[in-house]
């Protein structure tokens, strides 16, 4: 039964003439061409300052194949991900618009997906969303009309079958969106994590971005199971990485962030990075930490490239977008290839 | 059972500001067994209100009574007698009890003394936990007898989310992750494979989202008087 | 101020467990140890018998202070009666604070039957605390007619006695 369920999803009966690409996005073409993909991430500001987005986008431009735009990340109100995505489109940096199930019901989601496509957005990442109790409006009502797996399937049905959730046809066809989903190999129960990935693949995910990978041995074990089930052939898995900024951040992520495993070795390396640097010299400590954080991140990417079944990395350096370029360069992934259209 | 807790005294004294003669009405069913609105809690709250008002220099009389079931008209009917002397009823019933009183005595101010919180059970003495939200379409058959609507903070149907860690929910480390429990239960029953099936979006119209719900049983209704 | 002329003698009630504090109070008496004359001792089979309702009602009736005296932790004759009493005293203290009375007017102490001297000492200490706080602002007695009971509609009992009422727990639980 499990095998049957894990078997490839029946090929979508696309009503439109066979398109070579589902979305035609740069990310899709990159993956189709077999390149090791690199995506980045931009956190929109907590105001309506478009220049913040433009500035961050400029830092990522040329270093990544596409940049995620978070959707009220950690349940904190920020400039809309779709609006930010449109700004990126205008600037020539391809966005991956994140969308959570926390803030929208299926009406709003479908409407926003159409809107996103109309604005030239070609990639969407379907997320459950952090619980609002962790954010800045803990008294808000959450929606969760559908969950992330149902959302993946919804986007697929819209795109490939040209149907709304109610079964009504979308005149002129569905929005051309490459469908992404998240995976957290470090959450519990571990046994279920690969199954959950399989469900996302069966629902129609085209690419997966994982939670930050620090625990390499657990990730290898996870990827082994993924490969054993052949899931890596049905979906492009991008491993999440991110540079540590300080020893404090490493400890915080190890101890406080739900669903995150940071081995003590990295915490120790970050602590050792400032040995011999005077505690009062804040700038020097900061620089030492950041240099070590970038070094660790580059090493991780190199390790990850050796893992079978992995198709790229997703670099999360929120509020430190300057780090992306040295990381991509250091990992030997610069410049980015230009796939044919 | 329906589980409730008493409102803070300060909220109640503010609510009762200006009233001088109040009848506190407890309920002998759910809120008695969850120690929120039974005979004893009525006594404690009434005594506390009288003392607080005496200290404010605004003495208020609070009479005490408890009915067996506040949510059925028959049980509250006897209260009609003698109600004239009170300028408000303070209900220690659940929200249904408060509304039953308000419907039965529409000219009276009926005020809630409790915050009705959930349908659940005592998991140990002094601890109650939510188990059902009355979603109108029970899925416990699929989820191993563990309700994802009331027990998963995100009401996932294809859980667990990425925040589940060490068996606990990302919302707070004292709350078990419902989907961890569902997985363990189904695994124990040899049915873990079922979790691979994608559950489709729910039809929430059976739930609160469909507006106030109503159940009609024609076989139980009284025949129209003209037919009798 | 008249208080200066007639010194304030606080009315204190002590709920004492028969197995320890009550005997300790007795011992204090027979040993001629001084403790406040206005202390009213109420004998209980165990402090586990104490209920929040009774604690509050006692204050409503106008006492200035209330002592609950049980066995030493781990020495309760009914295993955990004194521990339950402690929890209820803590809970009742929160009620008192909400009502606007000082929580210090209610106190739980733990003694053995042999601790007559400690009983006298703690009772005196309590009296001093209450003297410092002054008389209960609630006044002496419950105002007449403040609790017009209309009885219990559940059973028709004209005036349900509260703590002992048979329908106290609704379903007998
Ligand atoms: S699925 Fe619905 S009806 Fe069943 S226990 Fe959960 S909330 Fe209640
Ligand atoms: S941690 Fe578990 S219970 Fe909590 S929201 Fe996620 S799936 Fe639901």
XYZ file of C-alpha atoms and ligand atoms in Angstrom:
758
model
C 0.000 0.000 0.000
C 2.765 2.363 0.902
C 4.541 1.716 -2.369
C 1.394 2.320 -4.248
C 0.890 5.621 -2.529
C 4.451 6.577 -3.080
C 4.260 5.744 -6.764
C 4.572 8.703 -9.113
C 1.517 10.895 -9.222
C -0.451 10.315 -12.419
C 0.799 12.660 -15.072
C -1.188 15.848 -15.109
C -3.585 16.072 -17.976
C -2.704 19.582 -18.952
C -5.580 21.070 -20.879
C -3.326 23.583 -22.542
C -1.042 22.469 -25.381
C 1.919 20.662 -23.906
C 4.073 23.313 -22.352
C 7.728 22.621 -22.180
C 7.826 24.108 -18.714
C 5.159 24.332 -16.080
C 5.978 27.894 -15.214
C 8.945 28.803 -17.342
C 10.585 30.300 -14.291
C 14.323 30.666 -14.168
C 14.400 28.256 -11.240
C 12.482 25.645 -13.190
C 14.750 25.983 -16.214
C 17.823 25.869 -14.004
C 16.678 22.619 -12.435
C 15.604 21.183 -15.781
C 19.035 21.890 -17.168
C 20.526 19.902 -14.319
C 22.349 22.763 -12.667
C 22.892 22.784 -8.914
C 20.382 25.487 -7.979
C 20.944 28.317 -5.541
C 18.053 30.237 -4.008
C 18.192 32.999 -1.453
C 15.747 34.685 0.825
C 14.558 38.211 1.469
C 12.586 39.325 4.483
C 10.394 42.307 3.588
C 10.481 45.281 5.963
C 7.921 46.095 8.604
C 6.880 49.198 6.676
C 6.095 50.178 3.095
C 9.625 51.107 2.105
C 10.155 49.496 -1.294
C 13.781 50.612 -1.310
C 14.577 48.114 1.426
C 13.483 45.343 -0.911
C 15.339 46.828 -3.838
C 18.515 47.144 -1.798
C 18.322 43.557 -0.577
C 17.469 42.339 -4.058
C 20.539 44.084 -5.436
C 22.691 42.140 -2.958
C 21.268 38.857 -4.202
C 21.170 39.656 -7.874
C 23.498 37.458 -9.893
C 24.208 35.235 -6.872
C 20.962 33.271 -6.770
C 18.603 31.774 -9.320
C 15.570 32.975 -7.416
C 14.881 34.668 -4.100
C 12.195 33.659 -1.619
C 10.075 36.403 -0.148
C 8.778 35.499 3.271
C 5.093 35.824 4.089
C 4.684 37.489 7.489
C 7.573 35.375 8.678
C 7.337 34.166 12.297
C 3.834 35.649 12.286
C 5.145 39.209 12.324
C 3.369 41.660 10.030
C 5.568 42.721 7.130
C 5.199 44.157 3.670
C 3.210 41.699 1.577
C 5.173 38.900 -0.064
C 3.348 39.272 -3.361
C 3.911 43.023 -3.501
C 7.578 42.427 -2.695
C 7.659 39.754 -5.376
C 6.327 42.220 -7.925
C 9.068 44.668 -6.997
C 11.631 41.924 -7.573
C 10.114 41.065 -10.924
C 10.507 44.697 -11.926
C 14.123 44.576 -10.902
C 14.897 41.396 -12.800
C 15.451 39.136 -9.789
C 13.138 36.150 -9.830
C 10.966 35.797 -6.715
C 9.683 32.691 -4.965
C 6.638 34.010 -3.186
C 5.936 32.282 0.095
C 2.337 31.800 1.143
C 1.137 30.467 4.480
C -2.104 28.771 5.395
C -2.201 30.764 8.587
C -3.483 34.048 7.187
C -5.695 33.150 4.228
C -8.612 30.906 3.476
C -8.951 29.149 0.142
C -10.737 32.117 -1.408
C -7.978 34.540 -0.546
C -5.280 32.070 -1.539
C -6.652 31.414 -4.984
C -7.279 35.092 -5.555
C -3.748 35.960 -4.469
C -2.253 33.214 -6.616
C -3.984 34.653 -9.656
C -2.793 38.093 -8.635
C 0.759 36.873 -8.173
C 0.785 35.265 -11.615
C -0.645 38.438 -13.128
C 2.254 40.367 -11.630
C 4.756 38.063 -13.297
C 5.498 35.850 -10.320
C 6.290 32.275 -11.366
C 7.251 30.423 -8.188
C 5.247 29.875 -5.033
C 6.252 28.148 -1.826
C 3.343 26.588 0.069
C 3.725 26.734 3.835
C 1.691 25.946 6.929
C 3.035 29.042 8.676
C 4.418 29.589 12.164
C 1.768 29.822 14.817
C 0.667 33.383 15.521
C 1.429 32.993 19.233
C 5.109 33.453 18.320
C 4.510 36.668 16.411
C 3.507 40.237 17.109
C -0.246 39.679 16.980
C -0.686 36.715 19.311
C -4.382 37.520 19.736
C -5.073 37.118 16.022
C -7.385 34.442 14.718
C -5.606 31.906 12.542
C -7.205 30.506 9.438
C -5.821 27.075 8.476
C -8.768 26.501 6.208
C -6.521 24.158 4.249
C -3.096 22.845 5.179
C 0.130 23.073 3.224
C -0.298 19.715 1.507
C -3.814 20.592 0.448
C -2.463 23.922 -0.757
C 0.169 22.234 -2.925
C -2.544 20.178 -4.504
C -4.737 23.238 -4.926
C -2.041 25.135 -6.828
C -1.415 22.076 -8.971
C -5.094 21.714 -9.794
C -5.287 25.383 -10.651
C -2.215 25.240 -12.860
C -2.514 21.850 -14.534
C -6.263 21.363 -14.691
C -7.292 24.990 -14.812
C -9.733 24.484 -11.963
C -10.678 26.398 -8.871
C -11.195 24.419 -5.689
C -14.939 24.476 -6.220
C -14.476 22.694 -9.548
C -15.206 25.752 -11.656
C -12.973 26.283 -14.626
C -10.468 29.116 -14.666
C -11.158 30.788 -17.972
C -8.017 31.093 -20.020
C -6.221 28.454 -17.947
C -4.566 28.363 -14.573
C -1.645 30.420 -13.320
C 1.782 29.134 -14.444
C 3.423 28.623 -11.082
C 6.254 26.357 -10.059
C 5.130 24.748 -6.833
C 7.445 24.622 -3.880
C 6.983 23.184 -0.441
C 9.022 23.056 2.719
C 10.409 20.048 4.537
C 11.872 19.875 7.997
C 13.966 16.728 8.333
C 14.765 17.692 11.922
C 11.273 17.880 13.330
C 9.661 14.890 14.972
C 8.605 12.163 14.551
C 11.579 11.478 12.284
C 9.954 8.420 10.688
C 7.112 10.560 9.435
C 9.253 13.245 7.870
C 10.017 11.345 4.703
C 6.385 10.251 4.451
C 5.298 13.819 4.722
C 7.687 14.721 1.929
C 6.188 11.897 -0.120
C 2.749 13.362 0.453
C 3.910 16.750 -0.732
C 5.382 15.171 -3.825
C 2.187 13.209 -4.450
C 0.222 16.432 -3.995
C 2.271 18.020 -6.755
C 5.306 19.795 -5.334
C 7.989 20.557 -7.940
C 10.686 21.647 -5.564
C 11.387 21.425 -1.862
C 13.355 23.758 0.341
C 14.385 22.266 3.648
C 14.763 23.750 7.075
C 18.316 24.886 7.898
C 20.601 21.877 7.877
C 23.136 21.796 10.675
C 22.925 18.178 11.720
C 24.585 16.565 8.691
C 24.312 12.992 9.892
C 20.580 13.240 10.444
C 20.189 14.933 7.080
C 22.203 12.204 5.349
C 19.972 9.605 6.943
C 16.927 11.542 5.768
C 18.254 11.857 2.214
C 19.078 8.171 2.140
C 15.454 7.356 2.844
C 14.381 9.921 0.256
C 16.592 8.304 -2.355
C 15.478 4.804 -1.345
C 11.923 5.821 -2.121
C 12.972 7.486 -5.350
C 11.489 10.785 -4.262
C 14.558 12.723 -5.393
C 13.631 11.886 -8.967
C 10.176 13.375 -8.655
C 11.030 16.558 -6.862
C 14.042 18.851 -6.719
C 15.287 19.056 -3.165
C 17.198 22.159 -2.119
C 18.873 21.946 1.276
C 18.470 24.957 3.548
C 21.672 26.560 4.822
C 22.388 29.797 6.566
C 25.387 31.516 8.099
C 25.492 31.803 11.886
C 25.952 35.390 13.017
C 27.258 34.854 16.521
C 27.723 32.269 19.224
C 24.578 33.608 20.877
C 22.547 33.014 17.739
C 23.934 29.482 17.470
C 22.908 28.764 21.049
C 19.509 30.351 20.547
C 18.846 28.233 17.476
C 20.038 25.130 19.254
C 17.931 25.733 22.361
C 14.936 27.807 21.406
C 13.808 27.420 17.812
C 11.164 24.721 17.403
C 12.094 22.082 14.869
C 15.782 23.009 14.719
C 18.779 20.854 15.591
C 22.156 22.589 15.909
C 24.991 20.275 16.975
C 27.190 21.510 19.814
C 30.246 21.383 17.540
C 29.050 24.434 15.602
C 28.243 26.306 18.777
C 31.751 25.540 20.015
C 33.303 26.744 16.760
C 31.412 30.010 16.980
C 32.488 30.426 20.588
C 36.099 29.687 19.669
C 35.981 32.209 16.819
C 36.188 35.130 19.234
C 38.854 33.645 21.484
C 41.556 36.197 21.993
C 39.304 39.024 20.799
C 38.712 41.575 23.536
C 35.131 41.438 24.814
C 34.869 45.229 24.597
C 35.814 45.285 20.945
C 32.307 44.656 19.676
C 33.185 45.312 16.044
C 36.075 42.874 16.031
C 33.971 40.182 17.702
C 31.197 40.723 15.213
C 33.593 40.429 12.300
C 35.226 37.310 13.733
C 31.864 35.653 14.279
C 30.566 36.543 10.872
C 33.699 35.329 9.117
C 33.409 32.001 10.935
C 29.687 31.812 10.178
C 30.361 32.241 6.472
C 33.199 29.691 6.607
C 30.962 27.111 8.257
C 28.226 27.764 5.722
C 30.592 27.259 2.782
C 31.854 23.997 4.278
C 28.278 22.849 4.737
C 27.421 23.548 1.104
C 30.466 21.587 0.040
C 29.414 18.675 2.219
C 25.855 18.868 0.948
C 26.944 18.731 -2.682
C 28.292 15.270 -2.003
C 24.897 13.978 -0.857
C 23.023 11.933 -3.403
C 19.711 13.286 -4.544
C 20.267 16.915 -3.649
C 19.594 19.431 -6.420
C 20.565 22.709 -4.849
C 20.823 24.884 -1.787
C 18.567 27.503 -0.325
C 20.603 30.112 1.508
C 18.812 31.916 4.302
C 20.658 35.000 5.461
C 17.798 37.166 6.607
C 18.927 40.650 7.668
C 22.404 39.740 6.453
C 21.960 39.582 2.726
C 25.545 40.772 2.253
C 26.678 37.285 3.242
C 25.099 35.601 0.223
C 27.699 36.604 -2.318
C 30.779 35.491 -0.363
C 29.040 32.225 0.434
C 28.073 31.510 -3.163
C 31.550 32.503 -4.330
C 33.265 30.539 -1.592
C 31.263 27.460 -2.478
C 32.336 27.737 -6.100
C 28.817 28.372 -7.316
C 29.486 31.796 -8.802
C 28.699 33.006 -11.403
C 25.285 31.483 -11.920
C 24.749 29.755 -15.258
C 22.084 31.128 -17.582
C 19.777 28.307 -18.675
C 18.194 28.464 -22.115
C 14.669 29.724 -22.295
C -18.144 17.875 29.447
C -18.153 21.607 28.951
C -15.228 23.136 30.796
C -15.266 26.694 32.067
C -13.421 28.893 34.515
C -14.532 31.788 36.626
C -13.959 35.282 35.371
C -11.608 37.412 37.475
C -13.369 39.079 40.374
C -12.403 42.535 39.115
C -14.182 41.891 35.817
C -17.287 40.749 37.675
C -17.364 43.681 40.066
C -17.100 46.024 37.078
C -19.863 44.104 35.305
C -22.083 44.301 38.382
C -21.441 47.970 39.033
C -24.691 49.636 39.962
C -26.611 46.467 40.773
C -27.712 46.066 44.382
C -29.559 42.795 44.526
C -28.248 39.924 42.483
C -29.141 36.270 42.197
C -26.169 33.990 41.542
C -27.296 30.835 39.769
C -25.056 27.790 39.557
C -25.493 24.727 37.418
C -25.280 21.188 38.720
C -23.969 19.570 35.562
C -20.732 20.189 33.606
C -19.560 23.283 35.483
C -20.060 21.530 38.796
C -17.737 18.696 37.875
C -15.143 21.134 36.566
C -15.438 23.162 39.787
C -16.396 26.403 38.102
C -20.086 26.897 38.795
C -21.501 24.356 41.244
C -23.053 24.978 44.651
C -19.707 25.555 46.308
C -18.340 27.878 43.645
C -21.560 29.874 43.795
C -21.019 30.189 47.549
C -17.408 31.284 47.195
C -18.095 33.798 44.458
C -21.171 35.218 46.173
C -19.274 35.631 49.421
C -16.349 37.261 47.624
C -18.642 39.649 45.741
C -20.458 40.665 48.910
C -17.174 41.355 50.682
C -15.671 43.235 47.745
C -18.754 45.432 47.444
C -18.900 46.049 51.165
C -15.294 47.225 51.041
C -16.192 49.529 48.141
C -18.893 51.078 50.262
C -21.518 49.806 47.789
C -22.979 46.798 49.570
C -24.728 44.368 47.307
C -26.883 41.457 48.248
C -26.055 38.256 46.433
C -28.479 35.377 46.834
C -27.333 31.888 45.919
C -29.021 29.037 44.190
C -28.062 26.190 41.909
C -30.196 24.371 39.397
C -29.516 20.878 38.197
C -29.172 21.876 34.555
C -29.151 25.474 33.394
C -29.399 24.614 29.705
C -32.964 23.327 29.733
C -36.003 25.489 30.237
C -37.734 23.014 32.566
C -34.946 23.139 35.086
C -34.820 26.907 35.328
C -38.583 27.472 35.323
C -38.831 27.405 39.153
C -36.541 30.444 39.315
C -39.347 32.597 37.904
C -40.890 32.835 41.319
C -39.249 35.514 43.395
C -37.175 36.831 40.531
C -38.772 40.270 40.754
C -36.728 41.255 43.757
C -33.433 40.849 41.891
C -32.099 43.415 39.489
C -29.770 40.954 37.764
C -28.996 37.279 37.457
C -25.370 36.260 37.606
C -25.097 32.906 35.878
C -22.363 30.468 36.819
C -23.493 28.184 34.036
C -21.695 27.747 30.739
C -22.519 30.099 27.880
C -25.485 27.908 27.034
C -26.812 28.205 30.564
C -26.471 31.991 30.493
C -28.400 32.154 27.230
C -31.080 29.756 28.385
C -31.704 32.008 31.374
C -31.679 35.080 29.159
C -34.164 33.504 26.754
C -36.450 32.350 29.520
C -36.296 35.675 31.399
C -35.927 38.242 28.619
C -36.711 41.208 30.875
C -33.913 40.397 33.292
C -30.285 41.291 32.914
C -28.448 37.956 32.807
C -24.689 38.224 33.200
C -21.980 35.595 32.722
C -19.721 34.776 35.658
C -17.719 32.184 33.754
C -15.545 32.062 30.694
C -16.741 28.938 28.932
C -13.651 27.480 27.371
C -13.933 24.063 25.774
C -15.346 20.588 25.558
C -12.931 18.291 27.238
C -12.067 16.033 30.100
C -10.059 16.019 33.310
C -6.679 14.428 32.569
C -5.718 14.487 36.229
C -7.278 16.020 39.305
C -7.337 19.756 38.771
C -6.330 19.616 35.085
C -8.741 19.742 32.141
C -7.907 19.461 28.472
C -9.767 20.200 25.298
C -10.865 17.299 23.139
C -13.554 18.465 20.708
C -14.662 21.618 18.946
C -17.930 20.306 17.610
C -16.771 20.660 14.023
C -19.842 18.882 12.732
C -17.969 16.232 10.801
C -15.983 13.950 13.037
C -12.748 12.562 11.612
C -11.648 10.529 14.616
C -11.955 7.369 12.516
C -9.087 8.586 10.334
C -6.938 10.009 13.077
C -6.798 7.139 15.513
C -9.260 8.673 17.949
C -7.241 11.857 18.437
C -8.876 15.058 17.276
C -6.718 17.249 15.015
C -9.324 20.015 14.977
C -9.203 20.718 18.684
C -5.758 19.397 19.551
C -3.553 20.601 16.704
C -2.941 24.327 17.012
C -3.156 24.625 13.229
C -6.023 22.193 12.692
C -3.932 20.299 10.180
C -5.457 17.365 8.395
C -2.117 16.186 6.992
C 0.165 16.844 9.925
C 2.485 17.142 11.669
C 3.871 20.571 10.814
C 7.561 21.339 10.926
C 7.366 22.676 14.475
C 6.698 19.357 16.172
C 9.651 18.580 18.386
C 10.233 15.895 20.962
C 6.536 15.046 20.881
C 5.496 18.569 21.786
C 3.677 21.258 19.838
C 5.512 24.335 18.612
C 2.935 26.504 20.341
C 4.021 25.513 23.796
C 6.315 22.897 25.135
C 3.732 21.584 27.616
C 1.231 20.662 24.933
C 1.667 17.354 23.148
C 1.713 17.530 19.352
C -1.582 16.021 18.249
C -0.012 14.611 15.109
C 2.746 12.918 17.060
C -0.003 11.273 19.113
C -1.959 10.353 15.992
C 1.134 8.804 14.432
C 1.938 6.826 17.586
C -1.609 5.577 17.945
C -1.935 4.487 14.324
C 1.537 2.967 14.355
C 0.610 0.962 17.431
C -2.479 -0.284 15.652
C -0.446 -1.186 12.591
C -2.217 1.483 10.544
C 0.555 4.058 10.115
C 0.363 3.675 6.336
C -2.923 5.504 6.408
C -1.063 8.693 7.111
C 0.261 8.577 3.565
C -3.165 9.259 2.187
C -3.709 12.900 1.429
C -6.742 14.169 3.264
C -8.617 16.622 1.051
C -9.619 20.092 2.233
C -12.396 19.933 4.765
C -15.912 21.174 4.253
C -16.043 23.631 7.124
C -19.672 24.469 6.499
C -20.584 21.849 9.089
C -18.518 23.774 11.584
C -18.865 27.269 13.014
C -18.112 28.655 9.567
C -21.510 27.568 8.304
C -23.271 29.874 10.738
C -25.286 28.818 13.798
C -26.004 25.138 13.616
C -29.220 23.365 14.325
C -30.207 19.746 14.593
C -33.803 18.727 13.953
C -35.187 15.288 14.726
C -38.647 15.014 13.271
C -39.268 11.759 15.065
C -38.898 13.537 18.385
C -40.813 16.728 17.725
C -44.238 17.225 19.227
C -47.076 16.835 16.746
C -48.684 20.154 15.802
C -51.529 20.966 18.221
C -54.144 20.949 15.456
C -53.347 17.281 14.780
C -53.679 16.242 18.403
C -9.004 58.133 67.805
C -10.803 55.712 70.015
C -8.412 52.916 69.105
C -5.816 54.642 71.274
C -8.162 54.479 74.253
C -9.350 50.867 73.888
C -6.441 48.891 72.399
C -7.455 46.797 69.388
C -7.679 43.136 70.302
C -7.897 41.236 67.006
C -10.499 38.542 66.606
C -8.633 35.527 65.314
C -10.046 32.118 64.560
C -7.736 29.109 64.442
C -8.857 25.997 62.573
C -6.805 23.353 64.340
C -6.293 19.737 63.451
C -7.176 17.450 66.341
C -4.034 15.350 65.922
C -1.474 18.094 66.269
C -2.234 21.796 66.555
C -5.308 21.326 68.739
C -3.240 19.248 71.145
C -0.407 21.758 70.876
C -2.800 24.552 71.822
C -3.917 22.450 74.760
C -0.316 21.912 75.773
C 0.342 25.616 75.534
C -2.610 26.190 77.863
C -1.616 23.614 80.444
C 1.969 24.856 80.322
C 0.641 28.348 81.068
C 2.205 29.780 77.953
C 0.578 33.040 76.974
C -1.247 33.281 73.677
C -3.712 35.889 72.521
C -6.888 35.809 74.597
C -9.120 36.537 71.616
C -8.047 33.401 69.745
C -11.022 31.201 68.981
C -9.965 27.632 68.447
C -12.083 25.401 66.238
C -11.225 21.721 66.344
C -11.140 19.869 63.037
C -10.596 16.172 62.362
C -7.892 17.215 59.900
C -7.042 20.471 58.146
C -8.007 18.640 54.966
C -11.547 19.398 56.134
C -10.954 23.108 55.504
C -12.687 24.484 52.479
C -12.202 27.743 50.621
C -15.863 28.535 51.111
C -15.545 28.296 54.892
C -12.397 30.383 54.892
C -14.127 33.156 52.962
C -17.345 32.927 54.959
C -15.357 33.270 58.161
C -13.917 36.529 56.900
C -17.322 37.633 55.726
C -18.529 37.046 59.266
C -16.047 39.601 60.462
C -12.904 37.947 61.818
C -9.697 39.965 61.647
C -7.434 36.987 61.087
C -7.594 33.290 60.435
C -5.047 30.611 61.231
C -5.155 27.135 59.784
C -2.957 24.856 61.861
C -2.158 21.369 60.640
C 0.384 18.623 61.107
C 3.963 18.839 59.949
C 4.403 17.977 56.281
C 4.525 14.212 55.888
C 2.824 13.658 59.245
C -0.834 14.013 58.308
C -2.926 11.181 59.744
C -4.816 11.093 56.478
C -1.655 11.328 54.390
C -2.184 14.604 52.539
C -4.920 16.567 54.328
C -2.451 19.225 55.470
C -1.098 19.556 51.906
C -4.580 20.058 50.503
C -5.223 22.624 53.209
C -2.082 24.510 52.190
C -3.240 24.650 48.561
C -6.668 25.889 49.584
C -5.215 28.489 51.926
C -3.032 29.761 49.073
C -6.075 29.870 46.815
C -8.202 31.636 49.430
C -5.397 34.160 49.958
C -5.623 35.088 46.298
C -9.361 35.566 46.702
C -8.771 37.832 49.713
C -6.349 39.979 47.753
C -8.839 40.223 44.881
C -11.582 41.193 47.290
C -9.363 43.880 48.769
C -8.312 42.279 52.047
C -4.702 41.627 52.989
C -3.617 38.046 52.276
C -1.635 38.047 55.547
C -4.894 37.883 57.434
C -4.961 34.219 56.515
C -2.081 31.956 57.382
C -1.323 28.270 57.477
C 1.072 26.850 60.064
C 2.309 23.302 60.632
C 2.971 21.836 64.066
C 3.214 18.613 66.004
C 1.236 17.867 69.175
C 4.366 18.467 71.238
C 4.941 21.978 69.933
C 2.925 23.905 72.522
C 5.524 26.656 72.810
C 5.646 27.125 69.040
C 1.872 27.298 68.917
C 1.823 30.084 71.488
C 4.614 31.862 69.647
C 3.015 31.627 66.200
C -0.404 32.626 67.505
C 1.134 35.665 69.177
C 3.028 36.506 66.018
C -0.222 36.286 64.045
C -1.941 38.589 66.543
C 0.896 41.103 66.124
C 0.579 40.931 62.340
C -3.145 41.558 62.541
C -2.652 44.376 65.037
C -0.361 45.952 62.504
C -2.994 45.610 59.809
C -5.813 46.868 62.000
C -9.346 45.530 62.231
C -10.933 43.904 59.213
C -12.365 46.674 57.038
C -15.432 44.494 56.519
C -16.747 45.373 59.970
C -18.020 42.947 62.506
C -20.929 41.112 61.043
C -22.502 40.218 57.822
C -25.220 42.815 57.229
C -28.582 41.332 58.122
C -30.518 40.076 55.125
C -27.512 40.252 52.846
C -27.891 36.640 51.837
C -31.542 36.040 51.130
C -31.477 32.455 50.065
C -34.260 31.390 47.799
C -33.291 27.767 48.114
C -32.176 25.249 45.616
C -34.227 24.843 42.511
C -32.574 21.501 41.828
C -34.051 19.688 44.778
C -36.541 22.136 46.220
C -34.531 22.365 49.424
C -35.691 25.687 50.859
C -32.243 26.630 52.139
C -29.483 24.389 50.937
C -26.693 24.123 53.433
C -23.729 24.784 51.317
C -20.731 22.695 52.170
C -22.658 19.621 53.183
C -25.318 19.773 50.552
C -25.992 16.414 48.973
C -26.066 17.941 45.530
C -22.807 19.678 46.275
C -21.086 17.830 43.477
C -24.002 17.561 41.157
C -23.503 14.003 40.082
C -22.199 12.757 43.382
C -18.618 12.982 42.267
S -13.160 15.856 14.539
Fe -14.734 17.395 14.983
S -16.405 16.280 15.996
Fe -14.597 14.914 15.978
S -13.642 15.312 18.001
Fe -12.677 16.707 16.526
S -13.866 18.606 16.634
Fe -15.052 17.009 17.617
S 3.366 20.895 16.412
Fe 1.820 19.297 16.073
S 0.001 19.977 17.223
Fe 1.367 21.727 17.051
S 0.648 22.826 15.256
Fe 2.279 21.443 14.526
S 1.238 19.542 13.947
Fe -0.227 20.754 15.130
